Short mmCIF file of N, CA and C in Angstrom, two decimals:
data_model
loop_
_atom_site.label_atom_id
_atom_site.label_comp_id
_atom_site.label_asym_id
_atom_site.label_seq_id
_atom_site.Cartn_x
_atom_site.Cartn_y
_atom_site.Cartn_z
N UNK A 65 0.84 -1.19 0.00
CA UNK A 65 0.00 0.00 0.00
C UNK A 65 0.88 1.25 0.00
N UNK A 66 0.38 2.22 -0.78
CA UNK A 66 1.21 3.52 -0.95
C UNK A 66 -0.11 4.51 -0.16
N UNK A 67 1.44 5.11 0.42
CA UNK A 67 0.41 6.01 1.40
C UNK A 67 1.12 7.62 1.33
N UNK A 68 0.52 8.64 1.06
CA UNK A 68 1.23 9.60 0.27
C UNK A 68 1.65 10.74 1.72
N UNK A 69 1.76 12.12 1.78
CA UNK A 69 1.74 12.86 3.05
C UNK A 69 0.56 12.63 3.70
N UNK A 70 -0.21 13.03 3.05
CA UNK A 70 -1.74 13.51 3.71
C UNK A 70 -1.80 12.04 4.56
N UNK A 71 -1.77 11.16 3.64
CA UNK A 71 -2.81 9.97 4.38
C UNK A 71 -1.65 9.56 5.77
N UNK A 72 -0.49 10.34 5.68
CA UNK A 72 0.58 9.64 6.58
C UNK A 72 0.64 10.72 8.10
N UNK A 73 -0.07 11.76 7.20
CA UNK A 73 -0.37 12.92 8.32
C UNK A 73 -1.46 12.68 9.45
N UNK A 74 -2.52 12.17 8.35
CA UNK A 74 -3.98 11.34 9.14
C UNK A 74 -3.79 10.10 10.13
N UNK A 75 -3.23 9.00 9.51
CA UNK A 75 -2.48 8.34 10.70
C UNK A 75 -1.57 8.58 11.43
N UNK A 76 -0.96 9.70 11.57
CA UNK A 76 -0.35 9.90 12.95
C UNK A 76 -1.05 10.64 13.82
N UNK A 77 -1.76 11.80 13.21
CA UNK A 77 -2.75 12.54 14.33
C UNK A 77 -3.62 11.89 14.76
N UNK A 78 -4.95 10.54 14.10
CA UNK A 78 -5.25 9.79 14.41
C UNK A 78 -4.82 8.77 15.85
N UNK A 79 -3.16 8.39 15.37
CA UNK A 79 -2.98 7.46 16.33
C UNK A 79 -2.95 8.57 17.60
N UNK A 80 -2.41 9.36 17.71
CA UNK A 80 -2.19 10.45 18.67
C UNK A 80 -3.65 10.55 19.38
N UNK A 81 -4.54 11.09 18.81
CA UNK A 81 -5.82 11.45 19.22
C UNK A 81 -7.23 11.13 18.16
N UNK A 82 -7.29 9.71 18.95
CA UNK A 82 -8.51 8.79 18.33
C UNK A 82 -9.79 9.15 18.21
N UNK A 83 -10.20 10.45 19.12
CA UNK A 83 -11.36 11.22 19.48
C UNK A 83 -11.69 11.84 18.62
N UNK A 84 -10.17 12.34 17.85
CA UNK A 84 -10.53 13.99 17.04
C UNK A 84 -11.74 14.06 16.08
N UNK A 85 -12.40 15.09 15.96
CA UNK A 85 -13.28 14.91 15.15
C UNK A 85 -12.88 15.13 13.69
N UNK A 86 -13.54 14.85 12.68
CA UNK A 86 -12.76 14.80 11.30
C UNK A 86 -12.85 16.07 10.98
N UNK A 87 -13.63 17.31 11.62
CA UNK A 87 -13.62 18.59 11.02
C UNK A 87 -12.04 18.94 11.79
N UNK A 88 -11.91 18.46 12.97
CA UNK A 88 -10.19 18.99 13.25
C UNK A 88 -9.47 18.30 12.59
N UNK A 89 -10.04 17.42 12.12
CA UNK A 89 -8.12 16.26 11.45
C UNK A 89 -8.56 16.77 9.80
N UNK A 90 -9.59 17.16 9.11
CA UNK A 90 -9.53 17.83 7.70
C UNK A 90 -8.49 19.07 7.92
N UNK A 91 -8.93 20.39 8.61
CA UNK A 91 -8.39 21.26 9.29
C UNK A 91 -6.85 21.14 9.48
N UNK A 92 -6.29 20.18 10.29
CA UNK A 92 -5.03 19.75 10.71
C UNK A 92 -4.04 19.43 9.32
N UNK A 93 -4.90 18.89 8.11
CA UNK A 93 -4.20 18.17 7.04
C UNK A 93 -4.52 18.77 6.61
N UNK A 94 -5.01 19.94 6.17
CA UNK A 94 -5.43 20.56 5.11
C UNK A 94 -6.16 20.17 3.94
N UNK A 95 -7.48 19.97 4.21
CA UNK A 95 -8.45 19.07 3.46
C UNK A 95 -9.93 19.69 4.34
N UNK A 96 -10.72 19.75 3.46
CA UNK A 96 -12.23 20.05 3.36
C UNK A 96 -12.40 18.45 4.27
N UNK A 97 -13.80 18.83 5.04
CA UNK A 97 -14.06 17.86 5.69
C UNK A 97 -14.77 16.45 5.07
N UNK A 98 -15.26 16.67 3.79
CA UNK A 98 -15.91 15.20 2.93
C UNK A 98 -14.24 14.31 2.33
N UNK A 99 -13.63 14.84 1.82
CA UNK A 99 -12.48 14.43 1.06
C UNK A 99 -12.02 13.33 2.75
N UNK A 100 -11.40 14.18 3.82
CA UNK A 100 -10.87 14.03 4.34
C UNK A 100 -11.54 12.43 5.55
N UNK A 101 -12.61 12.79 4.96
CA UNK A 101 -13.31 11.02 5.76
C UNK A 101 -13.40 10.30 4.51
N UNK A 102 -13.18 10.58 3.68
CA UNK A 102 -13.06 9.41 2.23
C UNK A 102 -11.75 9.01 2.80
N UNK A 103 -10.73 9.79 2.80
CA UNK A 103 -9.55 9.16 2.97
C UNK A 103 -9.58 7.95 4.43
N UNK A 104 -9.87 8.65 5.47
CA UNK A 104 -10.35 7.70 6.54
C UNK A 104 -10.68 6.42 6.61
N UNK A 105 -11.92 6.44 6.08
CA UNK A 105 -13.01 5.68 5.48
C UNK A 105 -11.78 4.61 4.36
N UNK A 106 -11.19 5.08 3.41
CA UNK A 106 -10.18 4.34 2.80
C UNK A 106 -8.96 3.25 3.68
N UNK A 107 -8.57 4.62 4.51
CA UNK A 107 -7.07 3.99 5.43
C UNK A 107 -8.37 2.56 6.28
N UNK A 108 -8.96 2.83 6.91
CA UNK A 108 -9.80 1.69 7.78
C UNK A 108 -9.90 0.10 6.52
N UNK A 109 -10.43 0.40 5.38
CA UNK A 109 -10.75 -0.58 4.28
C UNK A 109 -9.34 -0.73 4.37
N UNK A 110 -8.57 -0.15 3.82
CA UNK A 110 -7.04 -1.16 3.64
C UNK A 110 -6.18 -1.88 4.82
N UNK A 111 -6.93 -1.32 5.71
CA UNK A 111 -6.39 -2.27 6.98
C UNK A 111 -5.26 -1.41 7.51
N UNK A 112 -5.12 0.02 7.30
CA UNK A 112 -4.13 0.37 7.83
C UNK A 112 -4.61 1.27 9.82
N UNK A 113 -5.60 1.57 9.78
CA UNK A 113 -6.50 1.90 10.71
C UNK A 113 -7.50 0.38 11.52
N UNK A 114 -6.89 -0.28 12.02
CA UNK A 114 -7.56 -1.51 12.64
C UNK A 114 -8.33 -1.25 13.44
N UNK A 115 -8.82 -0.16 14.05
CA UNK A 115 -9.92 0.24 15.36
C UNK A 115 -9.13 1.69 15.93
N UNK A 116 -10.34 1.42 16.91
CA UNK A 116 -10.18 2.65 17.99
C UNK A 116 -10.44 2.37 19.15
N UNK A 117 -9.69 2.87 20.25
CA UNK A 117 -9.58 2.66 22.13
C UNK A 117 -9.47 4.22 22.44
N UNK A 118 -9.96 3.70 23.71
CA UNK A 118 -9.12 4.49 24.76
C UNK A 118 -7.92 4.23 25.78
N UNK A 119 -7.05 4.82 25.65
CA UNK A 119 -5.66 3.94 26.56
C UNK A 119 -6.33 4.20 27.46
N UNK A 120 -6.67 3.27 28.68
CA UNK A 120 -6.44 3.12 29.79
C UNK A 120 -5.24 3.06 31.04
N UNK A 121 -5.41 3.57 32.10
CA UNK A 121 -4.40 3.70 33.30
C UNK A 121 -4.49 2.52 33.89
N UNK A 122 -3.83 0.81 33.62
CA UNK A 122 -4.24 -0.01 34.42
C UNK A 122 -3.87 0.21 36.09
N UNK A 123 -3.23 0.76 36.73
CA UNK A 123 -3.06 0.99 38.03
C UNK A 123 -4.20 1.70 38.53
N UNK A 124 -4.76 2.86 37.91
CA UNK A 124 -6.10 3.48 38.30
C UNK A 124 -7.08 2.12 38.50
N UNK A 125 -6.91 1.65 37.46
CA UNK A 125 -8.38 0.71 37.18
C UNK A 125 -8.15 -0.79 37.92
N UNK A 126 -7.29 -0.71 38.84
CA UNK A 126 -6.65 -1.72 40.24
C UNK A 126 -5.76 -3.04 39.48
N UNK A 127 -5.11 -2.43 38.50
CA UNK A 127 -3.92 -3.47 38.10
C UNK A 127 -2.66 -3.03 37.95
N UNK A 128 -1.79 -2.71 39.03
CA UNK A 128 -0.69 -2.39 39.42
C UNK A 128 0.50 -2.66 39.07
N UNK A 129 0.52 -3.98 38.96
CA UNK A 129 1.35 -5.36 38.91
C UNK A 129 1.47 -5.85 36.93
N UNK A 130 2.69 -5.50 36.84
CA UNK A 130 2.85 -5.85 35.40
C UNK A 130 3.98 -6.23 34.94
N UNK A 131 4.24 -8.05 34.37
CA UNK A 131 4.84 -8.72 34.80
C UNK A 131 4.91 -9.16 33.24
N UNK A 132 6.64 -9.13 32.84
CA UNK A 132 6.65 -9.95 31.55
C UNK A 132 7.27 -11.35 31.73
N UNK A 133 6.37 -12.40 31.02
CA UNK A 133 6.93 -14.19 31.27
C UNK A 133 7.53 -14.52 29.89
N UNK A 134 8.55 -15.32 29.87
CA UNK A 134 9.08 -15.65 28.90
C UNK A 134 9.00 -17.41 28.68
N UNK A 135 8.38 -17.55 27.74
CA UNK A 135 8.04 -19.38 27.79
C UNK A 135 8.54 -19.84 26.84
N UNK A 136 8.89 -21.16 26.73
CA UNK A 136 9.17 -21.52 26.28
C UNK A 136 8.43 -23.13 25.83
N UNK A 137 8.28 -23.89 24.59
CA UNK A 137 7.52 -24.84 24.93
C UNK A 137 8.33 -25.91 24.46
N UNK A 138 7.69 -27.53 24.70
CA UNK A 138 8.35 -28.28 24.32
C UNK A 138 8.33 -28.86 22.83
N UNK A 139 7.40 -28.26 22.09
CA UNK A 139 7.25 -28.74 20.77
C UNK A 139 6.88 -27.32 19.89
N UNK A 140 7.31 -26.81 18.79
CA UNK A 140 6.98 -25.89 17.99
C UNK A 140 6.35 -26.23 16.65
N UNK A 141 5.88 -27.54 16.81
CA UNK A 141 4.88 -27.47 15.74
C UNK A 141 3.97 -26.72 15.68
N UNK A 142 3.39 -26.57 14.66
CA UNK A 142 2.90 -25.45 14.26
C UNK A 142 1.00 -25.84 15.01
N UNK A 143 0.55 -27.03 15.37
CA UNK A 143 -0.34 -27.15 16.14
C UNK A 143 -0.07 -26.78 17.60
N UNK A 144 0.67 -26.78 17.76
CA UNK A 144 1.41 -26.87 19.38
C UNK A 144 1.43 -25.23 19.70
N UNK A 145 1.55 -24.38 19.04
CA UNK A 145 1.89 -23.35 18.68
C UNK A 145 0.25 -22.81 18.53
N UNK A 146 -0.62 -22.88 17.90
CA UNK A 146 -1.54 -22.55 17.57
C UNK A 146 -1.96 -22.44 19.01
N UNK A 147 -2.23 -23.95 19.34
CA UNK A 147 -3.00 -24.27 20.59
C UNK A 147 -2.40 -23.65 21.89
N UNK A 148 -1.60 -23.22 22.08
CA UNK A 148 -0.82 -22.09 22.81
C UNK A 148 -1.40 -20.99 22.82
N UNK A 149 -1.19 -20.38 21.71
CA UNK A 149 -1.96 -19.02 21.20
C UNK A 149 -3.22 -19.25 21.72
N UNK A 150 -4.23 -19.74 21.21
CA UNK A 150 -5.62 -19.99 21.39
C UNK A 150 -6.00 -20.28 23.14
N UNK A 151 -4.89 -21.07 23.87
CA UNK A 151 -5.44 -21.05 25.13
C UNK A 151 -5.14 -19.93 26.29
N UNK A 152 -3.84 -19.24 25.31
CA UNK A 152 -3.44 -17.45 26.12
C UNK A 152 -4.63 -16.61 25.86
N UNK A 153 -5.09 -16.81 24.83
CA UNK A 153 -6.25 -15.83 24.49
C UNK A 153 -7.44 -15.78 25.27
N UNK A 154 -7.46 -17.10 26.26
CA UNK A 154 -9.16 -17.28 26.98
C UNK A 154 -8.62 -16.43 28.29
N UNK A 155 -7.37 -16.10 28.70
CA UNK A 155 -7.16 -15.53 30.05
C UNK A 155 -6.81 -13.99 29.82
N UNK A 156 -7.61 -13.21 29.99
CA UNK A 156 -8.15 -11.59 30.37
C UNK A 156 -6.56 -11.06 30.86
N UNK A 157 -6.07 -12.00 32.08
CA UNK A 157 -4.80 -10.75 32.50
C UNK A 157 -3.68 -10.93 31.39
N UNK A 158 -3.88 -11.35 30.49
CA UNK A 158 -2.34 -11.42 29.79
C UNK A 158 -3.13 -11.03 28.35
N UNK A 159 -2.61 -9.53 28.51
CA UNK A 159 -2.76 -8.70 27.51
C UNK A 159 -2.15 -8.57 26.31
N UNK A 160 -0.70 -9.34 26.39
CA UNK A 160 0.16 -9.34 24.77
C UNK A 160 0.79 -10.80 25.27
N UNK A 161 0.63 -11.26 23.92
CA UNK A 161 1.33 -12.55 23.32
C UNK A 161 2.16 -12.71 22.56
N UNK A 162 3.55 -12.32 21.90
CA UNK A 162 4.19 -12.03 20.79
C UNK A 162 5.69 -13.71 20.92
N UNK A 163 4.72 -14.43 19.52
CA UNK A 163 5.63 -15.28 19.25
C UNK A 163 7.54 -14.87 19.02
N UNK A 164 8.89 -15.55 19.51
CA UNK A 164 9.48 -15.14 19.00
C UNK A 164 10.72 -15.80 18.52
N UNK A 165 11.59 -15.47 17.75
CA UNK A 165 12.41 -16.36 17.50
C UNK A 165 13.77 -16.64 17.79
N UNK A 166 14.02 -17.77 18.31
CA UNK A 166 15.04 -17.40 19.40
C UNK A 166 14.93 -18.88 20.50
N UNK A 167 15.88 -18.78 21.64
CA UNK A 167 15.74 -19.86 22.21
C UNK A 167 13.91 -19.82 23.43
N UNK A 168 13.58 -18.46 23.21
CA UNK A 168 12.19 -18.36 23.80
C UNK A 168 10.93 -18.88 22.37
N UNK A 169 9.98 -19.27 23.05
CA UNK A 169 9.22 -19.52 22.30
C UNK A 169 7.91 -17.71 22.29
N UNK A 170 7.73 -17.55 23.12
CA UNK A 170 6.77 -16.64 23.58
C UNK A 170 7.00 -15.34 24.47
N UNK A 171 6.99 -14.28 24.14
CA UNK A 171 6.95 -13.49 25.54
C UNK A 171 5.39 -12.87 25.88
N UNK A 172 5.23 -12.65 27.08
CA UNK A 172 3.55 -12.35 27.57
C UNK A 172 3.99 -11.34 28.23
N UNK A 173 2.84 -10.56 28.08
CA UNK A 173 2.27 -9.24 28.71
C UNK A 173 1.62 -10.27 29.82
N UNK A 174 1.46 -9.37 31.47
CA UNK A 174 0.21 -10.38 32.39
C UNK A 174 0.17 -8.52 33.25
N UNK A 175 -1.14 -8.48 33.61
CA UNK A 175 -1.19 -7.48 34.38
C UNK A 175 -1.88 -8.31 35.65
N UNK A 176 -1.93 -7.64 36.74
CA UNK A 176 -2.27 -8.38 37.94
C UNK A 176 -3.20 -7.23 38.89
N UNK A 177 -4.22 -7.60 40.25
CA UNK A 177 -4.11 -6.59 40.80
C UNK A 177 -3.41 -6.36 41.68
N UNK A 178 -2.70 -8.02 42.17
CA UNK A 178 -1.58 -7.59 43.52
C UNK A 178 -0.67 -9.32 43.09
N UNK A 179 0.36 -9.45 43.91
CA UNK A 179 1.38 -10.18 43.71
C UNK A 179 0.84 -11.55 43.65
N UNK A 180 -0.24 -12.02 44.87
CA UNK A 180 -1.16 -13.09 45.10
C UNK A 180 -2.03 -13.47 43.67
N UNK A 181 -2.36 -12.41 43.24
CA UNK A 181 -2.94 -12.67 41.97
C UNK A 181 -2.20 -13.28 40.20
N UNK A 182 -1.23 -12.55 40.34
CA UNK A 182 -0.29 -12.77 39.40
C UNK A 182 0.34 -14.03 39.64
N UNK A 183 0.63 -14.98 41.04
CA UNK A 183 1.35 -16.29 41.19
C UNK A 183 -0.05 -16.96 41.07
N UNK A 184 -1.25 -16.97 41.05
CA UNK A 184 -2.53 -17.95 40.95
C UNK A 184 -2.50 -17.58 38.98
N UNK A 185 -2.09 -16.50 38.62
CA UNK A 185 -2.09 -16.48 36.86
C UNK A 185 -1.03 -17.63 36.41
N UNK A 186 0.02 -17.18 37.30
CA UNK A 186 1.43 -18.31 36.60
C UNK A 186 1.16 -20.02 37.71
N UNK A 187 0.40 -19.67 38.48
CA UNK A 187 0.47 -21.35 38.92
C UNK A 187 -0.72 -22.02 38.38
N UNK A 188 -1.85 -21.78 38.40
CA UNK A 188 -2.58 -22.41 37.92
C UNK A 188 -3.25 -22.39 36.62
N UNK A 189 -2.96 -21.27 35.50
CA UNK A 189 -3.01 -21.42 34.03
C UNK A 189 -2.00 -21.12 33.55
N UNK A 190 -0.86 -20.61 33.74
CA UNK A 190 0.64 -20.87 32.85
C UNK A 190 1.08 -22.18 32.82
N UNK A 191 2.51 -22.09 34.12
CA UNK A 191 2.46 -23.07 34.18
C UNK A 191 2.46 -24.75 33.85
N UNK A 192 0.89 -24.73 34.25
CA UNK A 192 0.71 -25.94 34.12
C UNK A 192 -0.10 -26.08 32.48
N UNK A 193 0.08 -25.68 32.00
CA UNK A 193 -0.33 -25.22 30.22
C UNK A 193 -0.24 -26.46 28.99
N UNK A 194 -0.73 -26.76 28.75
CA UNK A 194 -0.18 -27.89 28.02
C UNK A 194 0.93 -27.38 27.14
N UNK A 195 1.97 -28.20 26.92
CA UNK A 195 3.19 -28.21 26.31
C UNK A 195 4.07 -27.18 27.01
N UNK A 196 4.04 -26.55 27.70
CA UNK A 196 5.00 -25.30 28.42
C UNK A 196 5.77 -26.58 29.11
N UNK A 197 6.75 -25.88 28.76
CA UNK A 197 8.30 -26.32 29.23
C UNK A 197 8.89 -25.50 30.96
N UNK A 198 8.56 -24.30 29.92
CA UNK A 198 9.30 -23.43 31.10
C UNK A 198 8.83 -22.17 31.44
N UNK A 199 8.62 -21.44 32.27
CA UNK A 199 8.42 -19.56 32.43
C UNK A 199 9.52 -19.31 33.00
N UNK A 200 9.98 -18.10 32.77
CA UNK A 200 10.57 -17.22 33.38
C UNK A 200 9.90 -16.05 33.26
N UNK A 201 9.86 -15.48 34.36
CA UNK A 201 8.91 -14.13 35.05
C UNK A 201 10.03 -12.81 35.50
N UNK A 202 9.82 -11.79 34.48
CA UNK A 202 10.60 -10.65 35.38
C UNK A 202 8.96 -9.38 35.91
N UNK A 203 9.14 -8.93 36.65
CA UNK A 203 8.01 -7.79 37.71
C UNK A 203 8.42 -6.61 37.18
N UNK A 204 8.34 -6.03 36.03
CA UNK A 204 7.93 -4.39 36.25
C UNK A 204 8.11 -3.48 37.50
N UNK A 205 9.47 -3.17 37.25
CA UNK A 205 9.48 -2.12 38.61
C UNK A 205 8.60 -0.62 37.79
N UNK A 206 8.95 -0.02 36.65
CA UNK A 206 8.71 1.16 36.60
C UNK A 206 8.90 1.26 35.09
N UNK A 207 8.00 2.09 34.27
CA UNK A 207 8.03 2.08 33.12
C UNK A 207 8.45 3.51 32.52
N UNK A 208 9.85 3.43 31.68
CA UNK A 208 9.61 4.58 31.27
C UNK A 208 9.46 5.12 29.57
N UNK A 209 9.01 4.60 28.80
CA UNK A 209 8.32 4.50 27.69
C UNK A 209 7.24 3.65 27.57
N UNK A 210 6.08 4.13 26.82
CA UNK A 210 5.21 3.37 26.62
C UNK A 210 4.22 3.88 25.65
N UNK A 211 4.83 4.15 24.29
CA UNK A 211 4.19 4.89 23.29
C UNK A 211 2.70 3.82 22.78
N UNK A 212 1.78 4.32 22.23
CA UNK A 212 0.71 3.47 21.61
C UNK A 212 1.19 3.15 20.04
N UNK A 213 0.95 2.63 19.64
CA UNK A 213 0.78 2.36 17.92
C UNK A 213 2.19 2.18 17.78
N UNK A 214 2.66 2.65 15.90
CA UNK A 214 3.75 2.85 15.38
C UNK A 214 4.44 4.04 15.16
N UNK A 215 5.76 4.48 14.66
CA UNK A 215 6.05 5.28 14.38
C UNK A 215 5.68 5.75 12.39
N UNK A 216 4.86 7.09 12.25
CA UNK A 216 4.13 6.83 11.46
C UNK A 216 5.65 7.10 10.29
N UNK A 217 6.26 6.64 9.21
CA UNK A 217 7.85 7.59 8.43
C UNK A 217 6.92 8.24 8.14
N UNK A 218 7.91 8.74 7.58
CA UNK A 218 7.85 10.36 6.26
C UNK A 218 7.80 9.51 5.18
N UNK A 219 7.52 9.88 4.30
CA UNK A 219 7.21 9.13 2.81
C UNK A 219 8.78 9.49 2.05
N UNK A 220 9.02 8.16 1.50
CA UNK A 220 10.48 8.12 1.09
C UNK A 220 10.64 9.32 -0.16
#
């Protein structure tokens, strides 16, 4: 997909501020407000716009505790692998899953609301997981980056 200034301008103010209304992001890019939701309306169809959130403060919202596990399994077939994926996905505190390559098989996002909670995540559905080999768990002392999305380039 070729994506020219404008449309590269729209996804970054976009990712920035998901709220904006399209009369500020026409405005912002310099575009009349019909043109400027065609383009929108376009970036979403090509898949370059996948949705919209609101970031949330998980510590406000009583999850404090944020803990990356590194697993590893005993088979990487590609069923073994699937079925991994598919059974991280039924548990709510573990927010990212990113396969990788390397002597780890997996690293996980897990948010918690206190320490008790996070060892009942890794003892009784990590763990004991079918095919998991191994975790290793490091605790989040303090975060100091934590941008949303991508970095949008400049057009070559």
């Amino acid at each position: 997909m070729a994506f020219d200034r404008i449309d590269r301008q729209i996804l970054e103010l976009l990712q920035d501020d998901g709220r904006m209304t399209n009369v500020d992001l026409a405005e912002r890019v310099g575009l009349t407000a019909p043109p400027c939701l065609r383009r929108v309306r376009a970036l979403e169809e090509q898949g370059a716009i996948k949705g919209y959130h609101a970031s949330l403060d998980a510590a406000t919202l009583g999850y404090p505790i944020t803990v990356f596990a590194l697993v590893s399994l005993r088979s990487q077939a590609e069923q073994d692998l699937a079925a991994f994926e598919d059974y991280i996905a039924t548990i709510p505190e573990i927010r990212e899953c990113h396969m990788l390559n390397g002597e780890i098989d997996f690293i996980l996002k897990i948010v918690a609301t206190d320490l008790k909670a996070f060892q009942e995540i890794l003892t009784t559905h990590l763990t004991p997981a079918p095919n998991v080999a191994s975790v290793k768990t490091s605790l989040t002392i303090r975060t100091a980056k934590s941008l949303p999305g991508i970095p949008v380039l400049a057009e070559d």
